[in-house]
């Protein structure tokens, strides 16, 4: 007897969607046009069920998270992305913040003795915080706490640092890696296609530059993530083009760990007139990403951006990772209008959040080595949504 996903595909009335569904069930790669067709024609139940099938084939019910905190060295930025609610231009730097090395080391020291495994360092692009400033910071962090994984600097920050230091991407990356940089976060990718980049973030690194930086990191044995800022002025095919470029690089290097779709939030930025995408659209993006990016091991919903209940929901639409505890250390999304104004979850809360939707919480390190499986733990801190308690 066929199982329910096969029945769903067999009963699909649209021949193109049925064909795509059969490809997914037969583990065949989707082509560019098929990605676009899914966005155009598929219902959420259809792509969602297919994505959940792939998610469970790859990871079962396992849902990963880590214990992390962020350092945002500055929100002063030489670039002017229209969607950014967070940055302040250099001329108005008194409205922003700039942390000294000592202030950042103080944040690191606050976590002494606490079981965090990762620090995520990302900020604006400050003209005075150069490559050597960050080299020194990385060395100091590693000297203080060698076991802490440092995931830091978007390709946007790195491209600027290397260019100002007149170093090649290869030499600059080697220098930071040797100083202690372990992996790269996925930010700055936005939408790769120049047609969209010109309108939302014209002056920062372009697609080829972003991909070259990640490829260079992969060639040094570092792992990286990739993001996609969706739900603004892009068309469906721009999303597929973005994922296609990532899929091609991943075929070459296998250096990406996780894909992180980031929903555009329109609070207090130069694109506030652009409406935000619906929850249904968001879940379709996760689902189609899971189907299209067949060589990406993990798909992450970043809960401070999506909100914790929608992050729970995403676990039925291909997502198998919720990022981390965060500890109220990032401002990027609260300043853009996210419901999560002070993003912090205790480990127990994060475990509870995952258990409420009948998935298996697994604490991981940045590279997805398992630290602890909480499936059998009795968690009492169920304060996420009382409806489910
Ligand atoms: O590149 C900025 C996005 C990114 C808005 O790798 C916005 O684990 C929505 O990349 N609405 C930076 N998004 C954050 C980032 C990230 C976050 C969490 C985990 C990881 C990881 C990476 O934030 C930027 C941009 O795409 N962003 N403003 C906004 N208004
Ligand atoms: Fe600067 Fe990043 Fe904001 Fe763009 S998104 S203005 S690069 S801080």
JSON list of N, CA and C in Angstrom, two decimals, residues 278-347:
[
{"chain": "A", "resi": 278, "resn": "UNK", "atom": "N", "xyz": [3.36, 37.10, 3.78]},
{"chain": "A", "resi": 278, "resn": "UNK", "atom": "CA", "xyz": [2.44, 36.41, 4.68]},
{"chain": "A", "resi": 278, "resn": "UNK", "atom": "C", "xyz": [3.12, 35.18, 5.28]},
{"chain": "A", "resi": 279, "resn": "UNK", "atom": "N", "xyz": [2.54, 34.68, 6.34]},
{"chain": "A", "resi": 279, "resn": "UNK", "atom": "CA", "xyz": [3.09, 33.47, 6.97]},
{"chain": "A", "resi": 279, "resn": "UNK", "atom": "C", "xyz": [3.07, 32.29, 6.00]},
{"chain": "A", "resi": 280, "resn": "UNK", "atom": "N", "xyz": [2.03, 32.24, 5.18]},
{"chain": "A", "resi": 280, "resn": "UNK", "atom": "CA", "xyz": [1.94, 31.14, 4.21]},
{"chain": "A", "resi": 280, "resn": "UNK", "atom": "C", "xyz": [3.11, 31.22, 3.23]},
{"chain": "A", "resi": 281, "resn": "UNK", "atom": "N", "xyz": [3.40, 32.44, 2.77]},
{"chain": "A", "resi": 281, "resn": "UNK", "atom": "CA", "xyz": [4.52, 32.61, 1.85]},
{"chain": "A", "resi": 281, "resn": "UNK", "atom": "C", "xyz": [5.84, 32.22, 2.54]},
{"chain": "A", "resi": 282, "resn": "UNK", "atom": "N", "xyz": [5.99, 32.62, 3.80]},
{"chain": "A", "resi": 282, "resn": "UNK", "atom": "CA", "xyz": [7.22, 32.29, 4.53]},
{"chain": "A", "resi": 282, "resn": "UNK", "atom": "C", "xyz": [7.42, 30.77, 4.58]},
{"chain": "A", "resi": 283, "resn": "UNK", "atom": "N", "xyz": [6.34, 30.07, 4.88]},
{"chain": "A", "resi": 283, "resn": "UNK", "atom": "CA", "xyz": [6.45, 28.60, 5.01]},
{"chain": "A", "resi": 283, "resn": "UNK", "atom": "C", "xyz": [6.71, 27.96, 3.64]},
{"chain": "A", "resi": 284, "resn": "UNK", "atom": "N", "xyz": [6.19, 28.60, 2.58]},
{"chain": "A", "resi": 284, "resn": "UNK", "atom": "CA", "xyz": [6.50, 28.09, 1.22]},
{"chain": "A", "resi": 284, "resn": "UNK", "atom": "C", "xyz": [7.99, 28.27, 0.92]},
{"chain": "A", "resi": 285, "resn": "UNK", "atom": "N", "xyz": [8.54, 29.39, 1.35]},
{"chain": "A", "resi": 285, "resn": "UNK", "atom": "CA", "xyz": [9.98, 29.62, 1.09]},
{"chain": "A", "resi": 285, "resn": "UNK", "atom": "C", "xyz": [10.82, 28.54, 1.79]},
{"chain": "A", "resi": 286, "resn": "UNK", "atom": "N", "xyz": [10.51, 28.28, 3.05]},
{"chain": "A", "resi": 286, "resn": "UNK", "atom": "CA", "xyz": [11.26, 27.22, 3.75]},
{"chain": "A", "resi": 286, "resn": "UNK", "atom": "C", "xyz": [11.12, 25.89, 3.01]},
{"chain": "A", "resi": 287, "resn": "UNK", "atom": "N", "xyz": [9.89, 25.58, 2.63]},
{"chain": "A", "resi": 287, "resn": "UNK", "atom": "CA", "xyz": [9.62, 24.28, 2.02]},
{"chain": "A", "resi": 287, "resn": "UNK", "atom": "C", "xyz": [10.37, 24.13, 0.70]},
{"chain": "A", "resi": 288, "resn": "UNK", "atom": "N", "xyz": [10.28, 25.17, -0.14]},
{"chain": "A", "resi": 288, "resn": "UNK", "atom": "CA", "xyz": [10.90, 25.07, -1.47]},
{"chain": "A", "resi": 288, "resn": "UNK", "atom": "C", "xyz": [12.43, 25.08, -1.33]},
{"chain": "A", "resi": 289, "resn": "UNK", "atom": "N", "xyz": [12.92, 25.82, -0.35]},
{"chain": "A", "resi": 289, "resn": "UNK", "atom": "CA", "xyz": [14.38, 25.79, -0.10]},
{"chain": "A", "resi": 289, "resn": "UNK", "atom": "C", "xyz": [14.82, 24.36, 0.26]},
{"chain": "A", "resi": 290, "resn": "UNK", "atom": "N", "xyz": [14.01, 23.69, 1.08]},
{"chain": "A", "resi": 290, "resn": "UNK", "atom": "CA", "xyz": [14.39, 22.32, 1.47]},
{"chain": "A", "resi": 290, "resn": "UNK", "atom": "C", "xyz": [14.41, 21.39, 0.24]},
{"chain": "A", "resi": 291, "resn": "UNK", "atom": "N", "xyz": [13.49, 21.65, -0.70]},
{"chain": "A", "resi": 291, "resn": "UNK", "atom": "CA", "xyz": [13.43, 20.79, -1.88]},
{"chain": "A", "resi": 291, "resn": "UNK", "atom": "C", "xyz": [14.53, 21.15, -2.88]},
{"chain": "A", "resi": 292, "resn": "UNK", "atom": "N", "xyz": [14.80, 22.43, -3.03]},
{"chain": "A", "resi": 292, "resn": "UNK", "atom": "CA", "xyz": [15.74, 22.85, -4.08]},
{"chain": "A", "resi": 292, "resn": "UNK", "atom": "C", "xyz": [17.19, 22.62, -3.66]},
{"chain": "A", "resi": 293, "resn": "UNK", "atom": "N", "xyz": [17.49, 22.93, -2.41]},
{"chain": "A", "resi": 293, "resn": "UNK", "atom": "CA", "xyz": [18.89, 22.84, -1.94]},
{"chain": "A", "resi": 293, "resn": "UNK", "atom": "C", "xyz": [19.18, 21.42, -1.43]},
{"chain": "A", "resi": 294, "resn": "UNK", "atom": "N", "xyz": [19.19, 20.50, -2.38]},
{"chain": "A", "resi": 294, "resn": "UNK", "atom": "CA", "xyz": [19.31, 19.08, -1.99]},
{"chain": "A", "resi": 294, "resn": "UNK", "atom": "C", "xyz": [20.70, 18.74, -1.46]},
{"chain": "A", "resi": 295, "resn": "UNK", "atom": "N", "xyz": [21.68, 19.66, -1.63]},
{"chain": "A", "resi": 295, "resn": "UNK", "atom": "CA", "xyz": [23.02, 19.37, -1.11]},
{"chain": "A", "resi": 295, "resn": "UNK", "atom": "C", "xyz": [23.35, 20.17, 0.15]},
{"chain": "A", "resi": 296, "resn": "UNK", "atom": "N", "xyz": [22.39, 20.87, 0.69]},
{"chain": "A", "resi": 296, "resn": "UNK", "atom": "CA", "xyz": [22.58, 21.56, 1.98]},
{"chain": "A", "resi": 296, "resn": "UNK", "atom": "C", "xyz": [22.08, 20.64, 3.09]},
{"chain": "A", "resi": 297, "resn": "UNK", "atom": "N", "xyz": [22.95, 20.31, 4.04]},
{"chain": "A", "resi": 297, "resn": "UNK", "atom": "CA", "xyz": [22.47, 19.41, 5.09]},
{"chain": "A", "resi": 297, "resn": "UNK", "atom": "C", "xyz": [21.36, 20.01, 5.97]},
{"chain": "A", "resi": 298, "resn": "UNK", "atom": "N", "xyz": [21.43, 21.31, 6.25]},
{"chain": "A", "resi": 298, "resn": "UNK", "atom": "CA", "xyz": [20.52, 21.87, 7.27]},
{"chain": "A", "resi": 298, "resn": "UNK", "atom": "C", "xyz": [19.79, 23.11, 6.76]},
{"chain": "A", "resi": 299, "resn": "UNK", "atom": "N", "xyz": [18.57, 23.26, 7.28]},
{"chain": "A", "resi": 299, "resn": "UNK", "atom": "CA", "xyz": [17.75, 24.44, 6.98]},
{"chain": "A", "resi": 299, "resn": "UNK", "atom": "C", "xyz": [17.34, 25.07, 8.32]},
{"chain": "A", "resi": 300, "resn": "UNK", "atom": "N", "xyz": [17.70, 26.35, 8.47]},
{"chain": "A", "resi": 300, "resn": "UNK", "atom": "CA", "xyz": [17.49, 27.01, 9.76]},
{"chain": "A", "resi": 300, "resn": "UNK", "atom": "C", "xyz": [16.39, 28.06, 9.69]},
{"chain": "A", "resi": 301, "resn": "UNK", "atom": "N", "xyz": [15.53, 28.07, 10.71]},
{"chain": "A", "resi": 301, "resn": "UNK", "atom": "CA", "xyz": [14.61, 29.20, 10.92]},
{"chain": "A", "resi": 301, "resn": "UNK", "atom": "C", "xyz": [15.20, 30.00, 12.08]},
{"chain": "A", "resi": 302, "resn": "UNK", "atom": "N", "xyz": [15.48, 31.24, 11.83]},
{"chain": "A", "resi": 302, "resn": "UNK", "atom": "CA", "xyz": [16.13, 32.07, 12.85]},
{"chain": "A", "resi": 302, "resn": "UNK", "atom": "C", "xyz": [15.02, 32.68, 13.71]},
{"chain": "A", "resi": 303, "resn": "UNK", "atom": "N", "xyz": [14.81, 32.14, 14.89]},
{"chain": "A", "resi": 303, "resn": "UNK", "atom": "CA", "xyz": [13.61, 32.49, 15.65]},
{"chain": "A", "resi": 303, "resn": "UNK", "atom": "C", "xyz": [13.51, 33.96, 16.05]},
{"chain": "A", "resi": 304, "resn": "UNK", "atom": "N", "xyz": [14.63, 34.69, 16.32]},
{"chain": "A", "resi": 304, "resn": "UNK", "atom": "CA", "xyz": [14.45, 36.10, 16.68]},
{"chain": "A", "resi": 304, "resn": "UNK", "atom": "C", "xyz": [13.81, 36.93, 15.56]},
{"chain": "A", "resi": 305, "resn": "UNK", "atom": "N", "xyz": [13.95, 36.45, 14.32]},
{"chain": "A", "resi": 305, "resn": "UNK", "atom": "CA", "xyz": [13.38, 37.17, 13.20]},
{"chain": "A", "resi": 305, "resn": "UNK", "atom": "C", "xyz": [11.94, 36.75, 12.95]},
{"chain": "A", "resi": 306, "resn": "UNK", "atom": "N", "xyz": [11.69, 35.44, 13.11]},
{"chain": "A", "resi": 306, "resn": "UNK", "atom": "CA", "xyz": [10.39, 34.89, 12.72]},
{"chain": "A", "resi": 306, "resn": "UNK", "atom": "C", "xyz": [9.39, 34.93, 13.89]},
{"chain": "A", "resi": 307, "resn": "UNK", "atom": "N", "xyz": [9.89, 34.99, 15.09]},
{"chain": "A", "resi": 307, "resn": "UNK", "atom": "CA", "xyz": [9.03, 34.84, 16.26]},
{"chain": "A", "resi": 307, "resn": "UNK", "atom": "C", "xyz": [8.99, 33.37, 16.63]},
{"chain": "A", "resi": 308, "resn": "UNK", "atom": "N", "xyz": [8.82, 33.09, 17.93]},
{"chain": "A", "resi": 308, "resn": "UNK", "atom": "CA", "xyz": [9.00, 31.70, 18.35]},
{"chain": "A", "resi": 308, "resn": "UNK", "atom": "C", "xyz": [7.89, 30.77, 17.89]},
{"chain": "A", "resi": 309, "resn": "UNK", "atom": "N", "xyz": [6.65, 31.25, 17.80]},
{"chain": "A", "resi": 309, "resn": "UNK", "atom": "CA", "xyz": [5.58, 30.34, 17.36]},
{"chain": "A", "resi": 309, "resn": "UNK", "atom": "C", "xyz": [5.70, 30.00, 15.88]},
{"chain": "A", "resi": 310, "resn": "UNK", "atom": "N", "xyz": [6.07, 30.99, 15.07]},
{"chain": "A", "resi": 310, "resn": "UNK", "atom": "CA", "xyz": [6.25, 30.70, 13.65]},
{"chain": "A", "resi": 310, "resn": "UNK", "atom": "C", "xyz": [7.47, 29.82, 13.43]},
{"chain": "A", "resi": 311, "resn": "UNK", "atom": "N", "xyz": [8.47, 29.98, 14.28]},
{"chain": "A", "resi": 311, "resn": "UNK", "atom": "CA", "xyz": [9.64, 29.10, 14.19]},
{"chain": "A", "resi": 311, "resn": "UNK", "atom": "C", "xyz": [9.22, 27.65, 14.50]},
{"chain": "A", "resi": 312, "resn": "UNK", "atom": "N", "xyz": [8.33, 27.50, 15.47]},
{"chain": "A", "resi": 312, "resn": "UNK", "atom": "CA", "xyz": [7.80, 26.15, 15.78]},
{"chain": "A", "resi": 312, "resn": "UNK", "atom": "C", "xyz": [7.09, 25.57, 14.55]},
{"chain": "A", "resi": 313, "resn": "UNK", "atom": "N", "xyz": [6.29, 26.41, 13.93]},
{"chain": "A", "resi": 313, "resn": "UNK", "atom": "CA", "xyz": [5.53, 25.97, 12.76]},
{"chain": "A", "resi": 313, "resn": "UNK", "atom": "C", "xyz": [6.46, 25.53, 11.63]},
{"chain": "A", "resi": 314, "resn": "UNK", "atom": "N", "xyz": [7.56, 26.26, 11.47]},
{"chain": "A", "resi": 314, "resn": "UNK", "atom": "CA", "xyz": [8.48, 25.98, 10.36]},
{"chain": "A", "resi": 314, "resn": "UNK", "atom": "C", "xyz": [9.06, 24.56, 10.44]},
{"chain": "A", "resi": 315, "resn": "UNK", "atom": "N", "xyz": [9.02, 23.98, 11.64]},
{"chain": "A", "resi": 315, "resn": "UNK", "atom": "CA", "xyz": [9.57, 22.62, 11.80]},
{"chain": "A", "resi": 315, "resn": "UNK", "atom": "C", "xyz": [8.75, 21.59, 11.04]},
{"chain": "A", "resi": 316, "resn": "UNK", "atom": "N", "xyz": [7.55, 21.97, 10.59]},
{"chain": "A", "resi": 316, "resn": "UNK", "atom": "CA", "xyz": [6.75, 21.08, 9.73]},
{"chain": "A", "resi": 316, "resn": "UNK", "atom": "C", "xyz": [6.93, 21.43, 8.25]},
{"chain": "A", "resi": 317, "resn": "UNK", "atom": "N", "xyz": [7.79, 22.39, 7.96]},
{"chain": "A", "resi": 317, "resn": "UNK", "atom": "CA", "xyz": [7.97, 22.83, 6.57]},
{"chain": "A", "resi": 317, "resn": "UNK", "atom": "C", "xyz": [9.44, 22.80, 6.16]},
{"chain": "A", "resi": 318, "resn": "UNK", "atom": "N", "xyz": [10.11, 21.74, 6.56]},
{"chain": "A", "resi": 318, "resn": "UNK", "atom": "CA", "xyz": [11.48, 21.50, 6.08]},
{"chain": "A", "resi": 318, "resn": "UNK", "atom": "C", "xyz": [12.57, 21.92, 7.04]},
{"chain": "A", "resi": 319, "resn": "UNK", "atom": "N", "xyz": [12.25, 22.76, 8.01]},
{"chain": "A", "resi": 319, "resn": "UNK", "atom": "CA", "xyz": [13.28, 23.29, 8.91]},
{"chain": "A", "resi": 319, "resn": "UNK", "atom": "C", "xyz": [13.71, 22.24, 9.94]},
{"chain": "A", "resi": 320, "resn": "UNK", "atom": "N", "xyz": [15.02, 22.17, 10.20]},
{"chain": "A", "resi": 320, "resn": "UNK", "atom": "CA", "xyz": [15.50, 21.22, 11.23]},
{"chain": "A", "resi": 320, "resn": "UNK", "atom": "C", "xyz": [16.46, 21.90, 12.20]},
{"chain": "A", "resi": 321, "resn": "UNK", "atom": "N", "xyz": [16.50, 23.24, 12.21]},
{"chain": "A", "resi": 321, "resn": "UNK", "atom": "CA", "xyz": [17.42, 23.95, 13.09]},
{"chain": "A", "resi": 321, "resn": "UNK", "atom": "C", "xyz": [16.80, 25.29, 13.48]},
{"chain": "A", "resi": 322, "resn": "UNK", "atom": "N", "xyz": [16.93, 25.64, 14.75]},
{"chain": "A", "resi": 322, "resn": "UNK", "atom": "CA", "xyz": [16.33, 26.90, 15.22]},
{"chain": "A", "resi": 322, "resn": "UNK", "atom": "C", "xyz": [17.37, 27.90, 15.71]},
{"chain": "A", "resi": 323, "resn": "UNK", "atom": "N", "xyz": [18.64, 27.73, 15.33]},
{"chain": "A", "resi": 323, "resn": "UNK", "atom": "CA", "xyz": [19.71, 28.60, 15.84]},
{"chain": "A", "resi": 323, "resn": "UNK", "atom": "C", "xyz": [19.83, 28.39, 17.35]},
{"chain": "A", "resi": 324, "resn": "UNK", "atom": "N", "xyz": [19.95, 29.49, 18.12]},
{"chain": "A", "resi": 324, "resn": "UNK", "atom": "CA", "xyz": [20.38, 29.26, 19.50]},
{"chain": "A", "resi": 324, "resn": "UNK", "atom": "C", "xyz": [19.66, 30.06, 20.56]},
{"chain": "A", "resi": 325, "resn": "UNK", "atom": "N", "xyz": [20.26, 30.03, 21.74]},
{"chain": "A", "resi": 325, "resn": "UNK", "atom": "CA", "xyz": [19.65, 30.67, 22.90]},
{"chain": "A", "resi": 325, "resn": "UNK", "atom": "C", "xyz": [19.74, 32.21, 22.81]},
{"chain": "A", "resi": 326, "resn": "UNK", "atom": "N", "xyz": [20.78, 32.72, 22.14]},
{"chain": "A", "resi": 326, "resn": "UNK", "atom": "CA", "xyz": [20.97, 34.14, 21.78]},
{"chain": "A", "resi": 326, "resn": "UNK", "atom": "C", "xyz": [21.19, 35.06, 23.00]},
{"chain": "A", "resi": 327, "resn": "UNK", "atom": "N", "xyz": [20.43, 34.87, 24.06]},
{"chain": "A", "resi": 327, "resn": "UNK", "atom": "CA", "xyz": [20.65, 35.62, 25.29]},
{"chain": "A", "resi": 327, "resn": "UNK", "atom": "C", "xyz": [20.50, 37.14, 25.12]},
{"chain": "A", "resi": 328, "resn": "UNK", "atom": "N", "xyz": [19.58, 37.55, 24.29]},
{"chain": "A", "resi": 328, "resn": "UNK", "atom": "CA", "xyz": [19.28, 38.97, 24.11]},
{"chain": "A", "resi": 328, "resn": "UNK", "atom": "C", "xyz": [20.51, 39.77, 23.68]},
{"chain": "A", "resi": 329, "resn": "UNK", "atom": "N", "xyz": [21.29, 39.22, 22.77]},
{"chain": "A", "resi": 329, "resn": "UNK", "atom": "CA", "xyz": [22.53, 39.89, 22.40]},
{"chain": "A", "resi": 329, "resn": "UNK", "atom": "C", "xyz": [22.53, 40.38, 20.95]},
{"chain": "A", "resi": 330, "resn": "UNK", "atom": "N", "xyz": [21.37, 40.37, 20.30]},
{"chain": "A", "resi": 330, "resn": "UNK", "atom": "CA", "xyz": [21.33, 40.93, 18.95]},
{"chain": "A", "resi": 330, "resn": "UNK", "atom": "C", "xyz": [20.22, 41.96, 18.81]},
{"chain": "A", "resi": 331, "resn": "UNK", "atom": "N", "xyz": [20.48, 42.98, 18.01]},
{"chain": "A", "resi": 331, "resn": "UNK", "atom": "CA", "xyz": [19.48, 44.05, 17.84]},
{"chain": "A", "resi": 331, "resn": "UNK", "atom": "C", "xyz": [18.95, 44.12, 16.40]},
{"chain": "A", "resi": 332, "resn": "UNK", "atom": "N", "xyz": [19.53, 43.31, 15.50]},
{"chain": "A", "resi": 332, "resn": "UNK", "atom": "CA", "xyz": [19.21, 43.48, 14.07]},
{"chain": "A", "resi": 332, "resn": "UNK", "atom": "C", "xyz": [17.71, 43.38, 13.82]},
{"chain": "A", "resi": 333, "resn": "UNK", "atom": "N", "xyz": [17.05, 42.41, 14.45]},
{"chain": "A", "resi": 333, "resn": "UNK", "atom": "CA", "xyz": [15.64, 42.18, 14.13]},
{"chain": "A", "resi": 333, "resn": "UNK", "atom": "C", "xyz": [14.70, 42.97, 15.02]},
{"chain": "A", "resi": 334, "resn": "UNK", "atom": "N", "xyz": [15.09, 43.19, 16.28]},
{"chain": "A", "resi": 334, "resn": "UNK", "atom": "CA", "xyz": [14.20, 43.99, 17.13]},
{"chain": "A", "resi": 334, "resn": "UNK", "atom": "C", "xyz": [14.09, 45.40, 16.54]},
{"chain": "A", "resi": 335, "resn": "UNK", "atom": "N", "xyz": [15.18, 45.90, 15.96]},
{"chain": "A", "resi": 335, "resn": "UNK", "atom": "CA", "xyz": [15.13, 47.25, 15.38]},
{"chain": "A", "resi": 335, "resn": "UNK", "atom": "C", "xyz": [14.37, 47.27, 14.05]},
{"chain": "A", "resi": 336, "resn": "UNK", "atom": "N", "xyz": [14.17, 46.10, 13.45]},
{"chain": "A", "resi": 336, "resn": "UNK", "atom": "CA", "xyz": [13.43, 46.04, 12.17]},
{"chain": "A", "resi": 336, "resn": "UNK", "atom": "C", "xyz": [11.96, 45.67, 12.39]},
{"chain": "A", "resi": 337, "resn": "UNK", "atom": "N", "xyz": [11.54, 45.59, 13.65]},
{"chain": "A", "resi": 337, "resn": "UNK", "atom": "CA", "xyz": [10.12, 45.40, 13.93]},
{"chain": "A", "resi": 337, "resn": "UNK", "atom": "C", "xyz": [9.72, 43.99, 14.31]},
{"chain": "A", "resi": 338, "resn": "UNK", "atom": "N", "xyz": [10.69, 43.12, 14.61]},
{"chain": "A", "resi": 338, "resn": "UNK", "atom": "CA", "xyz": [10.30, 41.76, 15.00]},
{"chain": "A", "resi": 338, "resn": "UNK", "atom": "C", "xyz": [9.54, 41.78, 16.33]},
{"chain": "A", "resi": 339, "resn": "UNK", "atom": "N", "xyz": [8.63, 40.81, 16.48]},
{"chain": "A", "resi": 339, "resn": "UNK", "atom": "CA", "xyz": [7.89, 40.65, 17.72]},
{"chain": "A", "resi": 339, "resn": "UNK", "atom": "C", "xyz": [8.86, 40.36, 18.88]},
{"chain": "A", "resi": 340, "resn": "UNK", "atom": "N", "xyz": [10.01, 39.79, 18.56]},
{"chain": "A", "resi": 340, "resn": "UNK", "atom": "CA", "xyz": [11.00, 39.42, 19.58]},
{"chain": "A", "resi": 340, "resn": "UNK", "atom": "C", "xyz": [11.86, 40.64, 19.90]},
{"chain": "A", "resi": 341, "resn": "UNK", "atom": "N", "xyz": [11.42, 41.44, 20.86]},
{"chain": "A", "resi": 341, "resn": "UNK", "atom": "CA", "xyz": [12.15, 42.67, 21.16]},
{"chain": "A", "resi": 341, "resn": "UNK", "atom": "C", "xyz": [13.37, 42.42, 22.03]},
{"chain": "A", "resi": 342, "resn": "UNK", "atom": "N", "xyz": [13.36, 41.35, 22.81]},
{"chain": "A", "resi": 342, "resn": "UNK", "atom": "CA", "xyz": [14.53, 41.02, 23.64]},
{"chain": "A", "resi": 342, "resn": "UNK", "atom": "C", "xyz": [14.82, 39.53, 23.49]},
{"chain": "A", "resi": 343, "resn": "UNK", "atom": "N", "xyz": [15.35, 39.14, 22.33]},
{"chain": "A", "resi": 343, "resn": "UNK", "atom": "CA", "xyz": [15.46, 37.71, 22.04]},
{"chain": "A", "resi": 343, "resn": "UNK", "atom": "C", "xyz": [16.41, 36.95, 22.97]},
{"chain": "A", "resi": 344, "resn": "UNK", "atom": "N", "xyz": [15.83, 36.09, 23.77]},
{"chain": "A", "resi": 344, "resn": "UNK", "atom": "CA", "xyz": [16.61, 35.21, 24.64]},
{"chain": "A", "resi": 344, "resn": "UNK", "atom": "C", "xyz": [15.73, 34.03, 25.01]},
{"chain": "A", "resi": 345, "resn": "UNK", "atom": "N", "xyz": [16.27, 32.84, 24.88]},
{"chain": "A", "resi": 345, "resn": "UNK", "atom": "CA", "xyz": [15.56, 31.66, 25.35]},
{"chain": "A", "resi": 345, "resn": "UNK", "atom": "C", "xyz": [16.52, 30.87, 26.23]},
{"chain": "A", "resi": 346, "resn": "UNK", "atom": "N", "xyz": [16.03, 30.38, 27.34]},
{"chain": "A", "resi": 346, "resn": "UNK", "atom": "CA", "xyz": [16.87, 29.46, 28.11]},
{"chain": "A", "resi": 346, "resn": "UNK", "atom": "C", "xyz": [16.90, 28.14, 27.33]},
{"chain": "A", "resi": 347, "resn": "UNK", "atom": "N", "xyz": [17.86, 27.30, 27.66]},
{"chain": "A", "resi": 347, "resn": "UNK", "atom": "CA", "xyz": [17.92, 25.99, 27.00]},
{"chain": "A", "resi": 347, "resn": "UNK", "atom": "C", "xyz": [16.62, 25.24, 27.24]}
]
